[in-house]
Tab-separated table of C-alpha atoms in Angstrom:
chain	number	residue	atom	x	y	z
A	45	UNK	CA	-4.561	16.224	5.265
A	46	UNK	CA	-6.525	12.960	5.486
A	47	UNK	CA	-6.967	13.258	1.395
A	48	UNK	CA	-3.483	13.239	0.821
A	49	UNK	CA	-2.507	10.187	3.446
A	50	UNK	CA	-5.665	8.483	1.932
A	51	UNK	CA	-4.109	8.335	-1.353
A	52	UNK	CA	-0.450	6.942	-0.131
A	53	UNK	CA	-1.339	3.678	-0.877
A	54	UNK	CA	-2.063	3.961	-4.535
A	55	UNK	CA	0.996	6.775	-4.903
A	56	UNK	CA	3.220	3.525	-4.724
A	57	UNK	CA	1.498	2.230	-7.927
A	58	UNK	CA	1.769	5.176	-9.880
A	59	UNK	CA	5.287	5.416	-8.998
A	60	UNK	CA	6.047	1.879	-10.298
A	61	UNK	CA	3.900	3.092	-13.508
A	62	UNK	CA	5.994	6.092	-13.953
A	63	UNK	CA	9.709	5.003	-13.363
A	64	UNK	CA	9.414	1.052	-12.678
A	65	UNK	CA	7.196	-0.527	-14.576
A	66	UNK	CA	6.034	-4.589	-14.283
A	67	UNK	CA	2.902	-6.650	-13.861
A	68	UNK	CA	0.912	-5.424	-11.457
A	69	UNK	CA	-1.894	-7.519	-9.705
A	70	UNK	CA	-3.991	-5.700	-6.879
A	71	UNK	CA	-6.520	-7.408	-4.880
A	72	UNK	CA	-9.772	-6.090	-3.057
A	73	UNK	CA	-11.886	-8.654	-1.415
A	74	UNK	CA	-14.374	-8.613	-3.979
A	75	UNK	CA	-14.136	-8.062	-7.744
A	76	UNK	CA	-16.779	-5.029	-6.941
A	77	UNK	CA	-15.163	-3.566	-4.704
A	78	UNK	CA	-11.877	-3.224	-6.869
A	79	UNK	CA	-14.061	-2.109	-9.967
A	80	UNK	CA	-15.097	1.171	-7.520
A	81	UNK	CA	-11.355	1.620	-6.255
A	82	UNK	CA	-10.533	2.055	-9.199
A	83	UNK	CA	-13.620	4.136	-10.818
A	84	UNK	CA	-13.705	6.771	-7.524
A	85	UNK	CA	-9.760	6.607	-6.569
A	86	UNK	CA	-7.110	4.760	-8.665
A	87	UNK	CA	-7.931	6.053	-11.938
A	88	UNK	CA	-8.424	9.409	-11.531
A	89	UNK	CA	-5.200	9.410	-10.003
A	90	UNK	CA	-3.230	7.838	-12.733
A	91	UNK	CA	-5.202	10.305	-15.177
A	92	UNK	CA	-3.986	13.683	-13.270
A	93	UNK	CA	-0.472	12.717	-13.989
A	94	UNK	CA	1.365	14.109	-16.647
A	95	UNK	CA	3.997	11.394	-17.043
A	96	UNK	CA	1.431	8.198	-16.425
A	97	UNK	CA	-0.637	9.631	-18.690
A	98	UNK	CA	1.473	9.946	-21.227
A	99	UNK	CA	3.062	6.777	-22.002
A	100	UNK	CA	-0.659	5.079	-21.941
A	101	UNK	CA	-1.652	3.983	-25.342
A	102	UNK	CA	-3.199	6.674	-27.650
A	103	UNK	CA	-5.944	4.300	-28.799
A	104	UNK	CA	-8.749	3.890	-26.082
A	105	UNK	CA	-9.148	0.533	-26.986
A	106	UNK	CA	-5.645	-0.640	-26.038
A	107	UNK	CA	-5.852	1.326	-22.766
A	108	UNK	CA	-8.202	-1.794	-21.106
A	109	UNK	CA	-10.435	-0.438	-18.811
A	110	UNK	CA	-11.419	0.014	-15.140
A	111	UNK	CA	-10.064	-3.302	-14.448
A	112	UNK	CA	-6.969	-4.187	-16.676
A	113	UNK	CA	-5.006	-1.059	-17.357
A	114	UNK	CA	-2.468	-1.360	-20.107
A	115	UNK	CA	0.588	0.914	-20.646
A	116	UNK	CA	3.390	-0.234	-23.365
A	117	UNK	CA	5.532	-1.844	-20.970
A	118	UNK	CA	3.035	-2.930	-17.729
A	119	UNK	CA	-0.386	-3.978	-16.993
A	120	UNK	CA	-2.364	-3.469	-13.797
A	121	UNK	CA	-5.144	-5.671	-12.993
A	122	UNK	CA	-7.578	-4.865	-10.490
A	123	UNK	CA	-8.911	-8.384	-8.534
A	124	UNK	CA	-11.164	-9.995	-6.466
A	125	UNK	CA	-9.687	-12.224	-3.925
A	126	UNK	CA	-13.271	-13.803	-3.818
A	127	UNK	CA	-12.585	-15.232	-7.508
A	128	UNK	CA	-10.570	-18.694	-7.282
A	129	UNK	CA	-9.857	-18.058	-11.121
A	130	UNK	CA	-8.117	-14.473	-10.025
A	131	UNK	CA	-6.295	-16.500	-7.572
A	132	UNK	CA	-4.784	-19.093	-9.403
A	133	UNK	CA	-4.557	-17.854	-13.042
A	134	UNK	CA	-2.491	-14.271	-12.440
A	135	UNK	CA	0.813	-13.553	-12.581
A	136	UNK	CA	2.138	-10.430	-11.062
A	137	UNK	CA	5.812	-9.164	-10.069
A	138	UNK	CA	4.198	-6.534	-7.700
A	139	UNK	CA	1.251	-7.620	-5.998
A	140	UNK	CA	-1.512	-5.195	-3.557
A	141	UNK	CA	-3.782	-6.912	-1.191
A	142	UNK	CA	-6.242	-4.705	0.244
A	143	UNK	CA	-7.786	-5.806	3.395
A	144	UNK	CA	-6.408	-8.788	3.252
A	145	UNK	CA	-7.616	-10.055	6.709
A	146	UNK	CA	-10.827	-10.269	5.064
A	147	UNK	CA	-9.876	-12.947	2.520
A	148	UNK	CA	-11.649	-16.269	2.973
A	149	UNK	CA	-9.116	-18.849	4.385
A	150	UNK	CA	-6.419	-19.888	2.192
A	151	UNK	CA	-7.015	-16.914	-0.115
A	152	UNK	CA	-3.574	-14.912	1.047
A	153	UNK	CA	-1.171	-17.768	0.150
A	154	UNK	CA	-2.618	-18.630	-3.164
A	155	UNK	CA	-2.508	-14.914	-4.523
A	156	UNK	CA	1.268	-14.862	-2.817
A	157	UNK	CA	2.080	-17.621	-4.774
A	158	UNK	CA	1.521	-15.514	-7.894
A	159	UNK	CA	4.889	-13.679	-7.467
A	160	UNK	CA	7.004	-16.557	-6.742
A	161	UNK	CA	8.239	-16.835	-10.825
A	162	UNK	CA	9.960	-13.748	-9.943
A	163	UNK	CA	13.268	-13.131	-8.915
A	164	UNK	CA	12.099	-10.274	-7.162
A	165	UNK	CA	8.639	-8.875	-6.107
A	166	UNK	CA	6.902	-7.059	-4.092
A	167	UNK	CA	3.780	-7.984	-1.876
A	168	UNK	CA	2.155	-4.689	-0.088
A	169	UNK	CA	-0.525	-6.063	2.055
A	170	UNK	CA	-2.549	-3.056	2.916
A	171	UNK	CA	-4.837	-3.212	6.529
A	172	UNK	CA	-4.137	-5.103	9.437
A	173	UNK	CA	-3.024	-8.375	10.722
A	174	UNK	CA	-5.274	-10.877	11.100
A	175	UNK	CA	-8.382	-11.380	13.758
A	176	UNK	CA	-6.835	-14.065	16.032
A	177	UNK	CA	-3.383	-15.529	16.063
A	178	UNK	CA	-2.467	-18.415	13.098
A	179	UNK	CA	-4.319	-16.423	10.738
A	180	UNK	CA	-3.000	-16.081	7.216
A	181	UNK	CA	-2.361	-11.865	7.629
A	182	UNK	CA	-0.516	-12.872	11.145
A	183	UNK	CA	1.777	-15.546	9.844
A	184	UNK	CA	2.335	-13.657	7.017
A	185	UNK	CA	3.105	-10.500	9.171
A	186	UNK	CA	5.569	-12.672	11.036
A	187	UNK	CA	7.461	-13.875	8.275
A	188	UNK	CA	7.855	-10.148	7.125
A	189	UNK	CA	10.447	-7.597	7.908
A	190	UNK	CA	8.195	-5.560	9.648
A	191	UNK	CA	8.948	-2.531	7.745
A	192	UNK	CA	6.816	0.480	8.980
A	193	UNK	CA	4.899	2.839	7.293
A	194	UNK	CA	6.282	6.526	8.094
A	195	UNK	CA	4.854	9.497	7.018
A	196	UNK	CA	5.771	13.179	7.872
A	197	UNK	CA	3.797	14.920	10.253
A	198	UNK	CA	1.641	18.176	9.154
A	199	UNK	CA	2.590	20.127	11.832
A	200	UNK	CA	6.350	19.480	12.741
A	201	UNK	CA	7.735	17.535	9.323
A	202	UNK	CA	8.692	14.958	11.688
A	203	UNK	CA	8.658	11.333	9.826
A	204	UNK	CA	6.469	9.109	12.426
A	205	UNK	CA	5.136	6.102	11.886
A	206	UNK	CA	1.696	5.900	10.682
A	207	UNK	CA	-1.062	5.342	13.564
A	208	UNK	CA	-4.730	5.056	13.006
A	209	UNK	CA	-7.384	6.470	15.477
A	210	UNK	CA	-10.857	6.506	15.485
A	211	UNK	CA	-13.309	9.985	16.163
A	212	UNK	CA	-12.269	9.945	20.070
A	213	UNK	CA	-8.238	8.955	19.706
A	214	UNK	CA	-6.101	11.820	20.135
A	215	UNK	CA	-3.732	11.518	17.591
A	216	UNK	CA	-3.995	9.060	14.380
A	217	UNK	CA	-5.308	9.122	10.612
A	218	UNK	CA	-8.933	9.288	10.998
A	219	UNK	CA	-11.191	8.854	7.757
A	220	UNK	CA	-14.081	10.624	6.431
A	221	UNK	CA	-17.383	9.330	6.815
């Protein structure tokens, strides 16, 4: 179910909400565009679970809102790589960057740098490598371990790796319209 598959990427945060919690940073290319992620996807998902619901503040006024989402023991901001101030003045142990071919140059390695003051992090960069060769997404791609994302196929269980098609590809995630 394209739903389901749609939501994978955000599962990851409410895992780290629920069991590993830590500063949490996630970048769209525009601070718009990660205000609606998280009005139409993020936070409906965080509010449908039981156990990330629960350990959110009682008060609404110390839960933040659409943007900075506080819990007792982790905060997630929600970014826009188009703000040099987002860029430069965030700290985050686990960071998101959605789309992140579409940050202006020099974008990438500044947010990246905003993990570095831990001893471990995490940096999920979410889309595809860059447009041409030498760009930020590519070298960054490069330097990575290459770990694939797998999920299990609806009609045989079998864990594949996860391909994207368009309306006329055989096989692949396709999205609504």
């Amino acid at each position: 179910d394209v739903g389901r598959v749609r939501q994978r990427k955000i599962e990851r945060i409410a895992r780290n909400v629920a069991v590993e919690p830590s500063p949490h940073l996630w970048y769209s290319k525009t601070s718009a565009e990660a205000g609606a992620f998280s009005d139409t996807k993020l936070s409906r998902l965080l509010e449908a679970s039981n156990p990330i619901r629960n350990k959110r503040y009682f008060d609404p006024d110390a839960r933040g809102g659409k943007t900075l989402m506080k819990w007792p023991d982790m905060t997630l901001e929600m970014l826009g790589a188009d703000v040099e101030n987002h860029r430069n003045s965030k700290s985050g142990r686990d960071l998101f960057l959605d789309e992140a071919w579409q940050y202006e140059a020099g974008a990438l390695s500044e947010i990246v740098k905003r993990s570095n003051s831990y001893e471990t992090s995490r940096r999920i960069v979410i889309g595809m490598t860059g447009p041409e060769v030498e760009h930020e997404t590519d070298v960054l791609w490069n330097r990575s371990t290459k770990a694939e994302w797998r999920v299990s196929c609806p009609s045989c269980s079998a864990v594949v790796p996860c391909e994207f098609g368009d309306a006329e590809s055989v096989g692949g995630l396709k999205w609504d319209s």
